[in-house]
Coordinates of C-alpha atoms and ligand atoms in Angstrom, one line a residue:
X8 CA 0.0 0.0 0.0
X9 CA 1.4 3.3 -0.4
X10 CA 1.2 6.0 2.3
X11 CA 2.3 9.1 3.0
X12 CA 2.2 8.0 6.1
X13 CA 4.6 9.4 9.3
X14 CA 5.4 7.6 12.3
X15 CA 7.8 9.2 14.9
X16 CA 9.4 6.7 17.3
X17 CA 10.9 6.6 20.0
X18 CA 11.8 4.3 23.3
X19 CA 10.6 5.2 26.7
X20 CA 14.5 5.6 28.3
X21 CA 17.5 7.8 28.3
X22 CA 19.7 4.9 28.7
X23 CA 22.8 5.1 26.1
X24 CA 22.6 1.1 25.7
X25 CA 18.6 1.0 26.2
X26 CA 17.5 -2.5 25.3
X27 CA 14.2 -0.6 24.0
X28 CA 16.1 1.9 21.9
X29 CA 17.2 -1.3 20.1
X30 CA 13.6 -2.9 19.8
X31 CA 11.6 0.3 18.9
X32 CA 14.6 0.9 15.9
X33 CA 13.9 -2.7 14.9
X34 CA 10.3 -1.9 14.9
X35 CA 11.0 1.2 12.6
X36 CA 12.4 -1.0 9.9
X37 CA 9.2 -2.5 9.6
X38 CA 7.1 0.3 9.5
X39 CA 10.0 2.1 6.7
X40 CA 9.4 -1.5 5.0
X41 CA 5.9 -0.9 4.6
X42 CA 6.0 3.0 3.3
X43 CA 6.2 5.0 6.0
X44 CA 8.1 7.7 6.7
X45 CA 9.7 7.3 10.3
X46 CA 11.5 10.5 12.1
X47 CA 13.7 8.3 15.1
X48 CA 13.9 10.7 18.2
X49 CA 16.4 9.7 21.3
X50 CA 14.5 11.4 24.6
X51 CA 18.4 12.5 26.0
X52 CA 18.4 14.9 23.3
X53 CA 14.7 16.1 24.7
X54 CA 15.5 16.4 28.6
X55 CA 12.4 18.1 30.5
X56 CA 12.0 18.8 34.3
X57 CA 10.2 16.7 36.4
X58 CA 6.3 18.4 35.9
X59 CA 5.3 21.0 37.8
X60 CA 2.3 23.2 37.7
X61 CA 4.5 26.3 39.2
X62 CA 6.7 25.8 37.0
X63 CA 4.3 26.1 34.2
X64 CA 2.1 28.7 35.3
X65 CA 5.3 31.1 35.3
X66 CA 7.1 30.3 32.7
X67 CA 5.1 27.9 30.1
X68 CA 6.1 25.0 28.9
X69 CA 10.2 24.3 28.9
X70 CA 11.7 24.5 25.6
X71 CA 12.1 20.9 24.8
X72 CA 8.2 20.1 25.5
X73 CA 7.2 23.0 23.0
X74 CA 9.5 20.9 20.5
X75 CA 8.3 17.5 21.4
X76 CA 4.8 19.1 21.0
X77 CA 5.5 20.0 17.7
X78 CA 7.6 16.8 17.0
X79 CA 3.9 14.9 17.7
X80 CA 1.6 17.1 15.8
X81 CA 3.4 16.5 12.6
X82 CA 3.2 12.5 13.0
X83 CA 0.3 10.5 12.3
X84 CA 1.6 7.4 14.6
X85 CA 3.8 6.8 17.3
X86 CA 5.6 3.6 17.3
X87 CA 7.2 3.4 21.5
X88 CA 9.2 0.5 22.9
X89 CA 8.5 1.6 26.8
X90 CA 10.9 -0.1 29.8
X91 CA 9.1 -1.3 32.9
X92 CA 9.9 0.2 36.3
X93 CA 8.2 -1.1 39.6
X94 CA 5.8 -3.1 37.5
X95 CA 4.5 -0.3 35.3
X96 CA 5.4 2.7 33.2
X97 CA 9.2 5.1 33.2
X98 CA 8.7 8.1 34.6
X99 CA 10.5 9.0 31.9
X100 CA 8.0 8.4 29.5
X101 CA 5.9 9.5 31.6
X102 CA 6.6 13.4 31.8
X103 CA 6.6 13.2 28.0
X104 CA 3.6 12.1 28.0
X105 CA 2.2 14.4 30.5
X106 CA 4.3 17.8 29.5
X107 CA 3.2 17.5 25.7
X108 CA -0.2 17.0 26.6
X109 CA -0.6 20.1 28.1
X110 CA -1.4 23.5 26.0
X111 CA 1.2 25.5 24.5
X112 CA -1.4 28.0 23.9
X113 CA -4.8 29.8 25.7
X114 CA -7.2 28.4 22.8
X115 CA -5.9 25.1 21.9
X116 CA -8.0 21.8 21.8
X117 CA -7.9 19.5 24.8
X118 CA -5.0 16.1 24.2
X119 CA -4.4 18.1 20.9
X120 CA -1.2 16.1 20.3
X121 CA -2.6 13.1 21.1
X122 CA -6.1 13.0 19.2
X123 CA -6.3 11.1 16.3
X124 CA -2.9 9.6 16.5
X125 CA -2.4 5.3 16.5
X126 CA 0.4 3.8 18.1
X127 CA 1.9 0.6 18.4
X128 CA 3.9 -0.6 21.8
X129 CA 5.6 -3.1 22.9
X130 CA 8.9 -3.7 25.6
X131 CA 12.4 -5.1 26.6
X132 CA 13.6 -6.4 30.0
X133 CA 16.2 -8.6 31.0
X134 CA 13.4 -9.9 33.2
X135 CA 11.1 -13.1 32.8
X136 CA 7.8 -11.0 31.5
X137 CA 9.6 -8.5 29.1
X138 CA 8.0 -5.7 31.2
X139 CA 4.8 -6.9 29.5
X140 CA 3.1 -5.6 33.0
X141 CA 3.9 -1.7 32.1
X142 CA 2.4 -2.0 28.6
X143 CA -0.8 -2.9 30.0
X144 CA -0.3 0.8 31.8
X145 CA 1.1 2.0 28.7
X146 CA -2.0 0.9 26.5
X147 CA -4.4 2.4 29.3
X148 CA -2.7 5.8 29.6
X149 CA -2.4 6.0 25.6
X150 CA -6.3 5.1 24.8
X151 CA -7.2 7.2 27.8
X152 CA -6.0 10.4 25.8
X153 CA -7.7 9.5 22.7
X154 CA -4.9 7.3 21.2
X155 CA -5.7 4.5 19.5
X156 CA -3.7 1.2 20.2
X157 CA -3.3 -1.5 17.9
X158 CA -4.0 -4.9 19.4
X159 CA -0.3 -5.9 18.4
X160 CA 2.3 -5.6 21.0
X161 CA 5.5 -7.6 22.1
X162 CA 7.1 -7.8 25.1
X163 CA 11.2 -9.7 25.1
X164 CA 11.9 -10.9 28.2
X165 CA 15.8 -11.7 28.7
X166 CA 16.8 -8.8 26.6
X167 CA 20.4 -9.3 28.1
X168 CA 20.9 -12.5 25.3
X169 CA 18.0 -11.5 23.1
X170 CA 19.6 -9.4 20.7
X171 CA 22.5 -10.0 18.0
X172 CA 26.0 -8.5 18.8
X173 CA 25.5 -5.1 16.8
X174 CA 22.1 -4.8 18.1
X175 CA 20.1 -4.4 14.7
X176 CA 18.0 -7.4 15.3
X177 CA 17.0 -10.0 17.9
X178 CA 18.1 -13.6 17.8
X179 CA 15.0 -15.3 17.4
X180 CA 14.0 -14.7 14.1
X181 CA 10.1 -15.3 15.3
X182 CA 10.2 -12.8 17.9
X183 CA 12.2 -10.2 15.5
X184 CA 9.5 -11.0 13.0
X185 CA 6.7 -10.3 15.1
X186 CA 8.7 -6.9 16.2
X187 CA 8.8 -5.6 12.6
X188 CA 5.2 -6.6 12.0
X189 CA 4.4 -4.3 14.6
X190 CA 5.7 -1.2 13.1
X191 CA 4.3 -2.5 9.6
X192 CA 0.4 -3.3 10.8
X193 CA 1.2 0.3 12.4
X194 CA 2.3 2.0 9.4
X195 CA -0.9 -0.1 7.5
X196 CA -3.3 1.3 10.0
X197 CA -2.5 5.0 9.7
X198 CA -2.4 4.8 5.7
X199 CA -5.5 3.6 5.9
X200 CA -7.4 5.7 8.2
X201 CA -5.6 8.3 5.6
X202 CA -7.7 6.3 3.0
X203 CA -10.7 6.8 4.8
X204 CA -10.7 10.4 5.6
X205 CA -9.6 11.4 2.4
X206 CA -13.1 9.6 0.7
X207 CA -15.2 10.3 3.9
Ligands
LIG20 C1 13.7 -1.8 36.6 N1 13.6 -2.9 35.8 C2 12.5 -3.7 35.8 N2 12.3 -4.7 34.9 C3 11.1 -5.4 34.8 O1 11.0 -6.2 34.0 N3 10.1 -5.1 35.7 C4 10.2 -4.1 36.6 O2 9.3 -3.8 37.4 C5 11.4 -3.3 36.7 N4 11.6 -2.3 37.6 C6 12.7 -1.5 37.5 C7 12.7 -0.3 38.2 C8 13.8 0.6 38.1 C9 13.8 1.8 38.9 C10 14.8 0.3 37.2 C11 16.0 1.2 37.0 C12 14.8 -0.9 36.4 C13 14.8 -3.3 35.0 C14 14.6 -2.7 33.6 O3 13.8 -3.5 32.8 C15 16.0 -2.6 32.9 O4 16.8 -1.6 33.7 C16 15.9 -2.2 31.5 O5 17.2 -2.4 30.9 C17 15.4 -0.9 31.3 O6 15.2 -0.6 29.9 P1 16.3 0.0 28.9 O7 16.8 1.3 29.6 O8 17.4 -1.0 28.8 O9 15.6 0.3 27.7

Protein backbone atom coordinates (compact mmCIF):
# COMPACT_ATOMS: atom_id res chain seq x y z
CA UNK A 1 0.00 0.00 0.00
CA UNK A 2 1.41 3.32 -0.43
CA UNK A 3 1.21 6.01 2.25
CA UNK A 4 2.30 9.12 3.00
CA UNK A 5 2.16 8.01 6.07
CA UNK A 6 4.64 9.43 9.29
CA UNK A 7 5.37 7.65 12.34
CA UNK A 8 7.83 9.18 14.91
CA UNK A 9 9.40 6.66 17.31
CA UNK A 10 10.95 6.60 19.99
CA UNK A 11 11.80 4.34 23.32
CA UNK A 12 10.57 5.25 26.72
CA UNK A 13 14.49 5.59 28.33
CA UNK A 14 17.51 7.82 28.33
CA UNK A 15 19.71 4.93 28.69
CA UNK A 16 22.76 5.12 26.15
CA UNK A 17 22.63 1.10 25.67
CA UNK A 18 18.62 1.01 26.16
CA UNK A 19 17.53 -2.54 25.26
CA UNK A 20 14.19 -0.59 24.00
CA UNK A 21 16.12 1.93 21.86
CA UNK A 22 17.16 -1.28 20.15
CA UNK A 23 13.58 -2.92 19.82
CA UNK A 24 11.62 0.28 18.92
CA UNK A 25 14.64 0.94 15.93
CA UNK A 26 13.95 -2.73 14.87
CA UNK A 27 10.34 -1.91 14.88
CA UNK A 28 11.02 1.21 12.56
CA UNK A 29 12.39 -1.03 9.91
CA UNK A 30 9.16 -2.48 9.56
CA UNK A 31 7.10 0.32 9.51
CA UNK A 32 9.96 2.09 6.69
CA UNK A 33 9.42 -1.51 5.00
CA UNK A 34 5.85 -0.92 4.57
CA UNK A 35 6.03 2.99 3.27
CA UNK A 36 6.24 5.01 5.98
CA UNK A 37 8.08 7.66 6.74
CA UNK A 38 9.70 7.26 10.34
CA UNK A 39 11.50 10.47 12.12
CA UNK A 40 13.68 8.31 15.12
CA UNK A 41 13.92 10.67 18.17
CA UNK A 42 16.43 9.73 21.33
CA UNK A 43 14.52 11.43 24.61
CA UNK A 44 18.45 12.45 25.95
CA UNK A 45 18.40 14.87 23.30
CA UNK A 46 14.73 16.11 24.73
CA UNK A 47 15.47 16.43 28.57
CA UNK A 48 12.43 18.12 30.51
CA UNK A 49 12.04 18.77 34.35
CA UNK A 50 10.23 16.70 36.40
CA UNK A 51 6.29 18.45 35.86
CA UNK A 52 5.34 21.03 37.78
CA UNK A 53 2.25 23.16 37.70
CA UNK A 54 4.55 26.30 39.23
CA UNK A 55 6.66 25.83 36.97
CA UNK A 56 4.29 26.08 34.18
CA UNK A 57 2.09 28.65 35.27
CA UNK A 58 5.25 31.06 35.28
CA UNK A 59 7.06 30.30 32.72
CA UNK A 60 5.09 27.93 30.10
CA UNK A 61 6.08 24.95 28.88
CA UNK A 62 10.24 24.27 28.88
CA UNK A 63 11.69 24.52 25.57
CA UNK A 64 12.12 20.90 24.79
CA UNK A 65 8.16 20.09 25.45
CA UNK A 66 7.18 22.97 22.98
CA UNK A 67 9.52 20.93 20.45
CA UNK A 68 8.32 17.46 21.44
CA UNK A 69 4.84 19.08 20.95
CA UNK A 70 5.47 19.95 17.67
CA UNK A 71 7.59 16.82 16.95
CA UNK A 72 3.92 14.91 17.67
CA UNK A 73 1.61 17.07 15.83
CA UNK A 74 3.42 16.51 12.61
CA UNK A 75 3.16 12.51 12.96
CA UNK A 76 0.27 10.53 12.25
CA UNK A 77 1.59 7.45 14.58
CA UNK A 78 3.82 6.81 17.28
CA UNK A 79 5.64 3.61 17.28
CA UNK A 80 7.16 3.38 21.54
CA UNK A 81 9.18 0.53 22.87
CA UNK A 82 8.48 1.63 26.79
CA UNK A 83 10.91 -0.09 29.85
CA UNK A 84 9.09 -1.32 32.88
CA UNK A 85 9.88 0.17 36.27
CA UNK A 86 8.17 -1.08 39.61
CA UNK A 87 5.75 -3.12 37.49
CA UNK A 88 4.50 -0.33 35.31
CA UNK A 89 5.42 2.65 33.20
CA UNK A 90 9.16 5.15 33.17
CA UNK A 91 8.70 8.10 34.64
CA UNK A 92 10.53 9.02 31.89
CA UNK A 93 8.03 8.43 29.46
CA UNK A 94 5.86 9.48 31.59
CA UNK A 95 6.59 13.36 31.81
CA UNK A 96 6.59 13.24 27.97
CA UNK A 97 3.55 12.14 27.96
CA UNK A 98 2.19 14.39 30.51
CA UNK A 99 4.29 17.79 29.54
CA UNK A 100 3.23 17.46 25.67
CA UNK A 101 -0.23 16.97 26.63
CA UNK A 102 -0.63 20.12 28.05
CA UNK A 103 -1.42 23.53 25.95
CA UNK A 104 1.20 25.55 24.51
CA UNK A 105 -1.39 28.00 23.89
CA UNK A 106 -4.76 29.84 25.67
CA UNK A 107 -7.18 28.42 22.82
CA UNK A 108 -5.86 25.09 21.90
CA UNK A 109 -7.97 21.75 21.82
CA UNK A 110 -7.87 19.52 24.75
CA UNK A 111 -5.03 16.15 24.21
CA UNK A 112 -4.36 18.10 20.94
CA UNK A 113 -1.23 16.05 20.33
CA UNK A 114 -2.58 13.09 21.08
CA UNK A 115 -6.10 12.95 19.15
CA UNK A 116 -6.32 11.07 16.34
CA UNK A 117 -2.87 9.57 16.50
CA UNK A 118 -2.41 5.32 16.52
CA UNK A 119 0.37 3.78 18.08
CA UNK A 120 1.94 0.59 18.38
CA UNK A 121 3.95 -0.59 21.75
CA UNK A 122 5.60 -3.07 22.95
CA UNK A 123 8.89 -3.69 25.62
CA UNK A 124 12.36 -5.14 26.59
CA UNK A 125 13.64 -6.41 29.98
CA UNK A 126 16.22 -8.58 31.02
CA UNK A 127 13.37 -9.86 33.17
CA UNK A 128 11.08 -13.10 32.76
CA UNK A 129 7.79 -10.97 31.55
CA UNK A 130 9.61 -8.45 29.11
CA UNK A 131 8.02 -5.71 31.16
CA UNK A 132 4.79 -6.88 29.47
CA UNK A 133 3.09 -5.63 33.05
CA UNK A 134 3.92 -1.75 32.14
CA UNK A 135 2.40 -1.96 28.62
CA UNK A 136 -0.82 -2.92 29.98
CA UNK A 137 -0.29 0.82 31.84
CA UNK A 138 1.11 2.01 28.72
CA UNK A 139 -1.96 0.87 26.54
CA UNK A 140 -4.37 2.42 29.27
CA UNK A 141 -2.71 5.77 29.61
CA UNK A 142 -2.42 6.00 25.63
CA UNK A 143 -6.32 5.07 24.79
CA UNK A 144 -7.21 7.21 27.79
CA UNK A 145 -5.98 10.42 25.82
CA UNK A 146 -7.73 9.48 22.66
CA UNK A 147 -4.87 7.29 21.17
CA UNK A 148 -5.72 4.46 19.52
CA UNK A 149 -3.67 1.18 20.20
CA UNK A 150 -3.31 -1.50 17.92
CA UNK A 151 -4.03 -4.90 19.44
CA UNK A 152 -0.26 -5.88 18.38
CA UNK A 153 2.27 -5.59 20.98
CA UNK A 154 5.54 -7.61 22.15
CA UNK A 155 7.06 -7.76 25.14
CA UNK A 156 11.18 -9.70 25.11
CA UNK A 157 11.95 -10.85 28.20
CA UNK A 158 15.77 -11.67 28.67
CA UNK A 159 16.77 -8.82 26.58
CA UNK A 160 20.45 -9.29 28.12
CA UNK A 161 20.86 -12.48 25.34
CA UNK A 162 18.04 -11.47 23.06
CA UNK A 163 19.59 -9.38 20.73
CA UNK A 164 22.53 -10.00 18.03
CA UNK A 165 25.96 -8.47 18.83
CA UNK A 166 25.53 -5.11 16.82
CA UNK A 167 22.14 -4.81 18.12
CA UNK A 168 20.07 -4.42 14.68
CA UNK A 169 17.99 -7.35 15.27
CA UNK A 170 17.01 -10.04 17.89
CA UNK A 171 18.12 -13.58 17.78
CA UNK A 172 14.97 -15.33 17.42
CA UNK A 173 13.97 -14.74 14.12
CA UNK A 174 10.05 -15.33 15.32
CA UNK A 175 10.17 -12.80 17.86
CA UNK A 176 12.22 -10.25 15.51
CA UNK A 177 9.54 -10.99 12.95
CA UNK A 178 6.73 -10.31 15.14
CA UNK A 179 8.67 -6.88 16.24
CA UNK A 180 8.78 -5.62 12.63
CA UNK A 181 5.17 -6.56 12.01
CA UNK A 182 4.43 -4.29 14.61
CA UNK A 183 5.70 -1.20 13.14
CA UNK A 184 4.29 -2.49 9.59
CA UNK A 185 0.40 -3.34 10.80
CA UNK A 186 1.23 0.34 12.40
CA UNK A 187 2.26 2.03 9.41
CA UNK A 188 -0.87 -0.07 7.47
CA UNK A 189 -3.33 1.26 10.04
CA UNK A 190 -2.51 4.96 9.72
CA UNK A 191 -2.36 4.85 5.69
CA UNK A 192 -5.53 3.57 5.92
CA UNK A 193 -7.43 5.65 8.17
CA UNK A 194 -5.63 8.27 5.65
CA UNK A 195 -7.74 6.33 3.05
CA UNK A 196 -10.68 6.77 4.85
CA UNK A 197 -10.73 10.43 5.64
CA UNK A 198 -9.57 11.40 2.43
CA UNK A 199 -13.11 9.59 0.75
CA UNK A 200 -15.22 10.33 3.92
C1 LIG B 1 13.73 -1.77 36.58
N1 LIG B 1 13.65 -2.91 35.81
C2 LIG B 1 12.47 -3.65 35.78
N2 LIG B 1 12.29 -4.67 34.87
C3 LIG B 1 11.12 -5.35 34.82
O1 LIG B 1 10.96 -6.25 34.00
N3 LIG B 1 10.11 -5.05 35.70
C4 LIG B 1 10.20 -4.06 36.62
O2 LIG B 1 9.27 -3.82 37.35
C5 LIG B 1 11.43 -3.33 36.68
N4 LIG B 1 11.59 -2.30 37.57
C6 LIG B 1 12.69 -1.47 37.47
C7 LIG B 1 12.74 -0.31 38.24
C8 LIG B 1 13.80 0.57 38.08
C9 LIG B 1 13.82 1.84 38.87
C10 LIG B 1 14.84 0.27 37.18
C11 LIG B 1 16.00 1.23 37.00
C12 LIG B 1 14.81 -0.88 36.45
C13 LIG B 1 14.76 -3.32 34.96
C14 LIG B 1 14.63 -2.67 33.59
O3 LIG B 1 13.78 -3.48 32.80
C15 LIG B 1 16.00 -2.58 32.95
O4 LIG B 1 16.78 -1.63 33.66
C16 LIG B 1 15.94 -2.24 31.48
O5 LIG B 1 17.23 -2.37 30.95
C17 LIG B 1 15.40 -0.85 31.27
O6 LIG B 1 15.20 -0.62 29.89
P1 LIG B 1 16.31 0.04 28.95
O7 LIG B 1 16.85 1.27 29.61
O8 LIG B 1 17.37 -1.01 28.75
O9 LIG B 1 15.58 0.32 27.68
Amino acid sequence: MSTSTNILCFAGSLRHDSFNKKLAKIAMQGATDAGAKVTYIDLKDYQLPVYDGDFEAKSSLPDNAVKLKELFLKHDGLLMSCPEYNSSVTGVWKNVIDWVSRPATDNEPMLHCFTGKIAGIMSASPGALGGLRGLVHVRAILENINVMVIPDQIAISQAMSAFTPDGERLLDEKKDASVRKIGHKLAEVCARLQLVAKVS
